[in-house]
Amino acid sequence: MTPDQHRPTPSGAPTPWDDAAVLAASTEWSWVPDFARSVRTEEYLVVAYPETFLTPTGARVLSSGTAARDPRDLVDEVHAVARGLGRDRLWWAVSDTTTPGVEQEIVRRGGTVAERMDVLALDLSQGHVPDLGVPGDVEVHRVVDRGDVLDSLVISQLAFGGQEPDDAEVDLSVAEVDKGLADGSGGRVLASVDGRAASTGGWTLVGPVARFWGAGTHPDLRGRGAYRAVLEARLRHVVDAGATLALTHGRVETSSPILRSVGFRRYGEQRQLVVDLT
């Protein structure tokens, strides 16, 4: 069952999400904004983002129908596509459901694990948002203007690394925020502590699935409840929008334990492998 086939029961209540549906939603998760260049087939997706991004070029296998293909041929083709997009390094997203042999072939070519993330989801079918015990001194609001966007990008850079955001990156993110405000497809929230921008996180709605991404906290303001405030605010936004599943990929050693402690369930692991194409 795919995410878009998450059908209501005769009583009108949505059916619970099973493991296969959650994993299918995770496998189909890809971000291809208007400003990116991409090549998509029935079997794979390759996306070239701006060179300043932390992971400028990404790839993933989309179809289990690739199981009949020799993994060497599939990886060869994907790497050729990435080189055709002018890139010499590629970040692969793989999981336990990726076509057998693909991950091993990437490793054979020198690919190394850059990050491990748990596939986590929270069933929102009943429209319930858990009380996350957000402290009273934490304020959170939706990102709506350039100043908010810049604060969010700076927090992300401090939390995850990468280059300091430049005007071009801010412009792109402002356009994404404006689009989400206009069509309801997604957005960001920003939490502050003692008047300082402390934590941020975004979401994208794809049918009944709310994809949660980019949650990070300023290193100087961790442990103050800002992360929980961002999570709770996003859950309320997506429930109001009709989402029945919150889906995210949480870092194994940092955000995953927090998310699991408030009700998110682990469905597997996604690994990010980086490989040089030269």
mmCIF file of C-alpha atoms in Angstrom:
data_model
loop_
_atom_site.group_PDB
_atom_site.id
_atom_site.type_symbol
_atom_site.label_atom_id
_atom_site.label_comp_id
_atom_site.label_asym_id
_atom_site.label_seq_id
_atom_site.Cartn_x
_atom_site.Cartn_y
_atom_site.Cartn_z
ATOM 1 C CA MET A 1 0.000 0.000 0.000
ATOM 2 C CA THR A 2 1.480 3.372 -0.999
ATOM 3 C CA PRO A 3 0.956 6.584 0.979
ATOM 4 C CA ASP A 4 -1.655 7.870 -1.471
ATOM 5 C CA GLN A 5 -3.628 4.642 -1.012
ATOM 6 C CA HIS A 6 -4.042 5.162 2.712
ATOM 7 C CA ARG A 7 -7.803 4.743 2.551
ATOM 8 C CA PRO A 8 -10.450 5.516 5.175
ATOM 9 C CA THR A 9 -12.484 2.773 6.796
ATOM 10 C CA PRO A 10 -16.266 2.655 6.196
ATOM 11 C CA SER A 11 -16.746 4.686 9.375
ATOM 12 C CA GLY A 12 -14.621 7.464 7.914
ATOM 13 C CA ALA A 13 -11.665 6.946 10.236
ATOM 14 C CA PRO A 14 -8.311 6.386 8.505
ATOM 15 C CA THR A 15 -6.796 2.918 8.698
ATOM 16 C CA PRO A 16 -3.689 2.517 10.861
ATOM 17 C CA TRP A 17 -0.384 2.772 9.056
ATOM 18 C CA ASP A 18 1.299 -0.615 8.728
ATOM 19 C CA ASP A 19 5.037 -1.230 8.434
ATOM 20 C CA ALA A 20 4.987 -1.678 4.667
ATOM 21 C CA ALA A 21 3.156 1.612 4.101
ATOM 22 C CA VAL A 22 5.529 3.556 6.338
ATOM 23 C CA LEU A 23 8.610 2.087 4.663
ATOM 24 C CA ALA A 24 7.142 2.807 1.226
ATOM 25 C CA ALA A 25 6.593 6.422 2.251
ATOM 26 C CA SER A 26 10.194 6.614 3.462
ATOM 27 C CA THR A 27 11.576 5.120 0.240
ATOM 28 C CA GLU A 28 9.649 7.639 -1.860
ATOM 29 C CA TRP A 29 10.883 10.602 0.156
ATOM 30 C CA SER A 30 12.806 12.913 -2.125
ATOM 31 C CA TRP A 31 13.221 16.672 -2.335
ATOM 32 C CA VAL A 32 13.386 18.115 -5.827
ATOM 33 C CA PRO A 33 12.862 21.881 -5.572
ATOM 34 C CA ASP A 34 12.404 24.046 -8.650
ATOM 35 C CA PHE A 35 15.970 25.327 -8.424
ATOM 36 C CA ALA A 36 17.563 21.844 -8.528
ATOM 37 C CA ARG A 37 18.505 19.800 -11.572
ATOM 38 C CA SER A 38 17.421 16.174 -11.525
ATOM 39 C CA VAL A 39 17.117 12.961 -13.497
ATOM 40 C CA ARG A 40 14.342 10.569 -12.520
ATOM 41 C CA THR A 41 13.547 7.168 -14.002
ATOM 42 C CA GLU A 42 11.325 4.370 -12.768
ATOM 43 C CA GLU A 43 14.382 2.936 -11.040
ATOM 44 C CA TYR A 44 16.274 5.837 -9.480
ATOM 45 C CA LEU A 45 16.465 9.560 -8.772
ATOM 46 C CA VAL A 46 19.552 11.779 -8.937
ATOM 47 C CA VAL A 47 19.311 15.403 -7.774
ATOM 48 C CA ALA A 48 21.928 18.158 -8.113
ATOM 49 C CA TYR A 49 21.374 20.948 -5.583
ATOM 50 C CA PRO A 50 23.455 24.147 -5.374
ATOM 51 C CA GLU A 51 27.130 23.416 -4.702
ATOM 52 C CA THR A 52 26.941 25.269 -1.365
ATOM 53 C CA PHE A 53 24.548 22.669 0.105
ATOM 54 C CA LEU A 54 25.881 20.255 2.735
ATOM 55 C CA THR A 55 25.007 17.331 0.441
ATOM 56 C CA PRO A 56 25.037 18.893 -3.047
ATOM 57 C CA THR A 57 24.211 15.728 -5.033
ATOM 58 C CA GLY A 58 21.900 12.947 -3.894
ATOM 59 C CA ALA A 59 20.741 9.615 -5.294
ATOM 60 C CA ARG A 60 18.359 6.867 -4.278
ATOM 61 C CA VAL A 61 16.871 3.726 -5.789
ATOM 62 C CA LEU A 62 13.123 4.081 -6.213
ATOM 63 C CA SER A 63 11.871 0.766 -7.547
ATOM 64 C CA SER A 64 12.087 -2.748 -6.136
ATOM 65 C CA GLY A 65 11.780 -3.789 -9.770
ATOM 66 C CA THR A 66 15.511 -3.137 -10.065
ATOM 67 C CA ALA A 67 16.175 -6.385 -8.193
ATOM 68 C CA ALA A 68 16.653 -8.200 -11.504
ATOM 69 C CA ARG A 69 19.417 -5.804 -12.577
ATOM 70 C CA ASP A 70 23.079 -6.340 -11.890
ATOM 71 C CA PRO A 71 23.898 -3.837 -9.097
ATOM 72 C CA ARG A 72 27.122 -2.949 -10.907
ATOM 73 C CA ASP A 73 25.185 -1.817 -13.977
ATOM 74 C CA LEU A 74 22.689 0.171 -11.893
ATOM 75 C CA VAL A 75 25.402 1.964 -9.907
ATOM 76 C CA ASP A 76 27.353 2.600 -13.120
ATOM 77 C CA GLU A 77 24.306 4.267 -14.650
ATOM 78 C CA VAL A 78 23.547 6.426 -11.623
ATOM 79 C CA HIS A 79 27.167 7.555 -11.333
ATOM 80 C CA ALA A 80 27.229 8.418 -15.039
ATOM 81 C CA VAL A 81 24.104 10.542 -14.563
ATOM 82 C CA ALA A 82 25.705 12.390 -11.639
ATOM 83 C CA ARG A 83 28.830 13.061 -13.664
ATOM 84 C CA GLY A 84 26.613 14.296 -16.494
ATOM 85 C CA LEU A 85 25.201 16.834 -14.057
ATOM 86 C CA GLY A 86 28.753 18.085 -13.510
ATOM 87 C CA ARG A 87 29.347 16.453 -10.121
ATOM 88 C CA ASP A 88 32.316 14.439 -8.885
ATOM 89 C CA ARG A 89 30.904 13.315 -5.520
ATOM 90 C CA LEU A 90 27.586 11.655 -4.714
ATOM 91 C CA TRP A 91 25.578 11.066 -1.529
ATOM 92 C CA TRP A 92 23.501 7.874 -1.768
ATOM 93 C CA ALA A 93 20.473 7.203 0.456
ATOM 94 C CA VAL A 94 20.148 3.464 1.105
ATOM 95 C CA SER A 95 18.195 1.344 3.537
ATOM 96 C CA ASP A 96 17.341 -2.267 4.298
ATOM 97 C CA THR A 97 14.712 -2.122 1.534
ATOM 98 C CA THR A 98 17.127 -0.886 -1.153
ATOM 99 C CA THR A 99 17.684 -3.283 -4.040
ATOM 100 C CA PRO A 100 19.986 -6.077 -2.795
ATOM 101 C CA GLY A 101 23.633 -5.603 -3.665
ATOM 102 C CA VAL A 102 23.484 -1.861 -4.383
ATOM 103 C CA GLU A 103 24.867 -0.760 -1.022
ATOM 104 C CA GLN A 104 27.640 -3.362 -1.195
ATOM 105 C CA GLU A 105 28.557 -2.159 -4.690
ATOM 106 C CA ILE A 106 28.778 1.461 -3.514
ATOM 107 C CA VAL A 107 31.038 0.397 -0.641
ATOM 108 C CA ARG A 108 33.180 -1.641 -3.053
ATOM 109 C CA ARG A 109 33.777 1.566 -5.007
ATOM 110 C CA GLY A 110 34.990 3.416 -1.935
ATOM 111 C CA GLY A 111 31.688 4.630 -0.521
ATOM 112 C CA THR A 112 31.681 5.329 3.199
ATOM 113 C CA VAL A 113 28.848 5.907 5.659
ATOM 114 C CA ALA A 114 28.482 9.628 6.292
ATOM 115 C CA GLU A 115 25.378 9.402 8.468
ATOM 116 C CA ARG A 116 23.014 6.845 9.971
ATOM 117 C CA MET A 117 19.371 7.760 10.514
ATOM 118 C CA ASP A 118 16.426 5.872 11.934
ATOM 119 C CA VAL A 119 13.215 5.792 9.915
ATOM 120 C CA LEU A 120 10.694 7.120 12.443
ATOM 121 C CA ALA A 121 6.966 7.716 12.215
ATOM 122 C CA LEU A 122 4.047 8.765 14.379
ATOM 123 C CA ASP A 123 0.512 7.689 13.471
ATOM 124 C CA LEU A 124 -1.722 10.782 13.539
ATOM 125 C CA SER A 125 -4.882 8.998 12.365
ATOM 126 C CA GLN A 126 -6.757 9.946 15.522
ATOM 127 C CA GLY A 127 -5.801 13.618 15.240
ATOM 128 C CA HIS A 128 -4.015 13.538 18.582
ATOM 129 C CA VAL A 129 -0.870 15.563 19.267
ATOM 130 C CA PRO A 130 1.057 14.445 22.351
ATOM 131 C CA ASP A 131 1.859 16.994 25.036
ATOM 132 C CA LEU A 132 5.623 17.349 24.849
ATOM 133 C CA GLY A 133 5.978 19.402 28.003
ATOM 134 C CA VAL A 134 7.335 22.521 26.322
ATOM 135 C CA PRO A 135 8.662 24.984 28.935
ATOM 136 C CA GLY A 136 6.719 28.212 29.305
ATOM 137 C CA ASP A 137 9.708 30.392 28.442
ATOM 138 C CA VAL A 138 10.032 28.928 24.935
ATOM 139 C CA GLU A 139 8.214 30.790 22.182
ATOM 140 C CA VAL A 140 7.588 29.329 18.733
ATOM 141 C CA HIS A 141 6.141 30.803 15.554
ATOM 142 C CA ARG A 142 5.882 29.995 11.887
ATOM 143 C CA VAL A 143 8.651 31.270 9.623
ATOM 144 C CA VAL A 144 7.111 33.957 7.419
ATOM 145 C CA ASP A 145 9.787 36.457 6.395
ATOM 146 C CA ARG A 146 13.404 36.821 5.352
ATOM 147 C CA GLY A 147 14.632 37.491 8.861
ATOM 148 C CA ASP A 148 13.069 34.262 10.122
ATOM 149 C CA VAL A 149 14.547 32.365 7.177
ATOM 150 C CA LEU A 150 18.031 33.688 7.878
ATOM 151 C CA ASP A 151 17.764 32.785 11.568
ATOM 152 C CA SER A 152 16.651 29.263 10.603
ATOM 153 C CA LEU A 153 19.499 28.768 8.142
ATOM 154 C CA VAL A 154 22.093 29.993 10.622
ATOM 155 C CA ILE A 155 20.798 27.554 13.253
ATOM 156 C CA SER A 156 20.911 24.709 10.717
ATOM 157 C CA GLN A 157 24.482 25.583 9.760
ATOM 158 C CA LEU A 158 25.556 25.636 13.423
ATOM 159 C CA ALA A 159 23.729 22.371 14.157
ATOM 160 C CA PHE A 160 24.735 20.351 11.104
ATOM 161 C CA GLY A 161 27.811 22.043 9.669
ATOM 162 C CA GLY A 162 28.383 23.323 6.161
ATOM 163 C CA GLN A 163 28.912 26.806 4.820
ATOM 164 C CA GLU A 164 27.385 29.962 6.239
ATOM 165 C CA PRO A 165 24.246 30.806 4.217
ATOM 166 C CA ASP A 166 24.773 33.389 1.483
ATOM 167 C CA ASP A 167 22.196 35.658 -0.154
ATOM 168 C CA ALA A 168 21.458 33.136 -2.898
ATOM 169 C CA GLU A 169 20.624 30.377 -0.409
ATOM 170 C CA VAL A 170 18.459 32.736 1.626
ATOM 171 C CA ASP A 171 16.594 33.767 -1.536
ATOM 172 C CA LEU A 172 15.901 30.128 -2.423
ATOM 173 C CA SER A 173 14.638 29.354 1.075
ATOM 174 C CA VAL A 174 12.429 32.458 1.129
ATOM 175 C CA ALA A 175 10.838 31.283 -2.128
ATOM 176 C CA GLU A 176 10.172 27.853 -0.590
ATOM 177 C CA VAL A 177 8.600 29.431 2.498
ATOM 178 C CA ASP A 178 6.417 31.698 0.363
ATOM 179 C CA LYS A 179 5.253 28.716 -1.693
ATOM 180 C CA GLY A 180 4.314 26.767 1.431
ATOM 181 C CA LEU A 181 2.368 29.702 2.816
ATOM 182 C CA ALA A 182 0.529 30.131 -0.480
ATOM 183 C CA ASP A 183 -0.433 26.531 -1.250
ATOM 184 C CA GLY A 184 -0.246 24.809 2.137
ATOM 185 C CA SER A 185 2.419 22.357 0.959
ATOM 186 C CA GLY A 186 4.745 22.897 3.893
ATOM 187 C CA GLY A 187 6.624 25.346 6.038
ATOM 188 C CA ARG A 188 9.075 25.992 8.848
ATOM 189 C CA VAL A 189 8.790 27.014 12.475
ATOM 190 C CA LEU A 190 11.290 28.855 14.654
ATOM 191 C CA ALA A 191 11.573 28.646 18.436
ATOM 192 C CA SER A 192 13.268 31.226 20.626
ATOM 193 C CA VAL A 193 14.580 31.181 24.187
ATOM 194 C CA ASP A 194 15.211 34.414 26.077
ATOM 195 C CA GLY A 195 14.632 36.282 22.831
ATOM 196 C CA ARG A 196 17.299 34.312 20.937
ATOM 197 C CA ALA A 197 16.556 32.129 17.917
ATOM 198 C CA ALA A 198 17.124 28.638 19.324
ATOM 199 C CA SER A 199 15.670 25.876 17.160
ATOM 200 C CA THR A 200 14.030 25.328 13.807
ATOM 201 C CA GLY A 201 12.434 22.590 11.733
ATOM 202 C CA GLY A 202 10.402 22.178 8.578
ATOM 203 C CA TRP A 203 7.710 19.969 7.099
ATOM 204 C CA THR A 204 6.374 19.045 3.691
ATOM 205 C CA LEU A 205 2.933 17.561 3.053
ATOM 206 C CA VAL A 206 2.657 14.781 0.470
ATOM 207 C CA GLY A 207 -0.904 13.476 0.510
ATOM 208 C CA PRO A 208 -1.545 12.246 4.074
ATOM 209 C CA VAL A 209 2.173 12.120 4.900
ATOM 210 C CA ALA A 210 3.920 14.958 6.703
ATOM 211 C CA ARG A 211 7.663 14.761 6.131
ATOM 212 C CA PHE A 212 9.571 16.389 8.989
ATOM 213 C CA TRP A 213 13.036 17.651 8.104
ATOM 214 C CA GLY A 214 15.829 20.010 9.102
ATOM 215 C CA ALA A 215 15.218 20.112 12.855
ATOM 216 C CA GLY A 216 18.207 21.507 14.672
ATOM 217 C CA THR A 217 19.044 23.557 17.757
ATOM 218 C CA HIS A 218 21.642 26.228 18.411
ATOM 219 C CA PRO A 219 24.496 24.530 20.316
ATOM 220 C CA ASP A 220 24.396 27.186 23.055
ATOM 221 C CA LEU A 221 20.679 26.682 23.706
ATOM 222 C CA ARG A 222 20.297 22.915 23.800
ATOM 223 C CA GLY A 223 18.451 21.349 26.713
ATOM 224 C CA ARG A 224 16.042 24.278 27.052
ATOM 225 C CA GLY A 225 13.022 22.644 25.364
ATOM 226 C CA ALA A 226 13.299 24.468 22.030
ATOM 227 C CA TYR A 227 13.556 21.239 20.011
ATOM 228 C CA ARG A 228 10.396 19.897 21.662
ATOM 229 C CA ALA A 229 8.618 23.180 20.940
ATOM 230 C CA VAL A 230 9.509 22.934 17.251
ATOM 231 C CA LEU A 231 8.332 19.318 17.103
ATOM 232 C CA GLU A 232 5.023 20.005 18.854
ATOM 233 C CA ALA A 233 4.293 23.048 16.692
ATOM 234 C CA ARG A 234 4.900 21.076 13.499
ATOM 235 C CA LEU A 235 2.663 18.256 14.677
ATOM 236 C CA ARG A 236 -0.158 20.714 15.342
ATOM 237 C CA HIS A 237 0.268 22.330 11.924
ATOM 238 C CA VAL A 238 0.126 19.033 10.025
ATOM 239 C CA VAL A 239 -2.770 17.577 12.022
ATOM 240 C CA ASP A 240 -4.759 20.720 11.262
ATOM 241 C CA ALA A 241 -3.869 20.204 7.588
ATOM 242 C CA GLY A 242 -5.233 16.635 7.633
ATOM 243 C CA ALA A 243 -2.019 14.596 7.761
ATOM 244 C CA THR A 244 -2.350 11.090 9.225
ATOM 245 C CA LEU A 245 1.352 10.237 9.456
ATOM 246 C CA ALA A 246 4.390 12.209 10.623
ATOM 247 C CA LEU A 247 7.512 10.731 9.023
ATOM 248 C CA THR A 248 11.115 11.659 9.687
ATOM 249 C CA HIS A 249 14.686 10.385 9.515
ATOM 250 C CA GLY A 250 16.322 10.991 12.886
ATOM 251 C CA ARG A 251 20.025 10.818 13.577
ATOM 252 C CA VAL A 252 20.712 7.596 15.463
ATOM 253 C CA GLU A 253 22.738 9.221 18.245
ATOM 254 C CA THR A 254 20.945 12.557 18.666
ATOM 255 C CA SER A 255 17.373 13.243 17.565
ATOM 256 C CA SER A 256 16.180 9.632 17.296
ATOM 257 C CA PRO A 257 16.161 8.964 21.066
ATOM 258 C CA ILE A 258 14.210 12.167 21.670
ATOM 259 C CA LEU A 259 11.638 11.355 19.002
ATOM 260 C CA ARG A 260 11.178 7.800 20.236
ATOM 261 C CA SER A 261 10.684 9.024 23.797
ATOM 262 C CA VAL A 262 7.637 11.056 22.721
ATOM 263 C CA GLY A 263 5.923 8.330 20.721
ATOM 264 C CA PHE A 264 7.632 8.042 17.342
ATOM 265 C CA ARG A 265 8.234 4.426 16.357
ATOM 266 C CA ARG A 266 11.347 3.102 14.628
ATOM 267 C CA TYR A 267 10.740 1.215 11.364
ATOM 268 C CA GLY A 268 14.306 0.695 10.166
ATOM 269 C CA GLU A 269 17.477 2.538 9.315
ATOM 270 C CA GLN A 270 18.518 4.743 6.415
ATOM 271 C CA ARG A 271 22.184 5.246 5.708
ATOM 272 C CA GLN A 272 23.836 8.004 3.734
ATOM 273 C CA LEU A 273 26.908 6.873 1.815
ATOM 274 C CA VAL A 274 29.268 9.316 0.139
ATOM 275 C CA VAL A 275 31.396 8.217 -2.806
ATOM 276 C CA ASP A 276 33.853 10.013 -5.069
ATOM 277 C CA LEU A 277 33.096 9.640 -8.771
ATOM 278 C CA THR A 278 36.543 10.505 -10.128
#
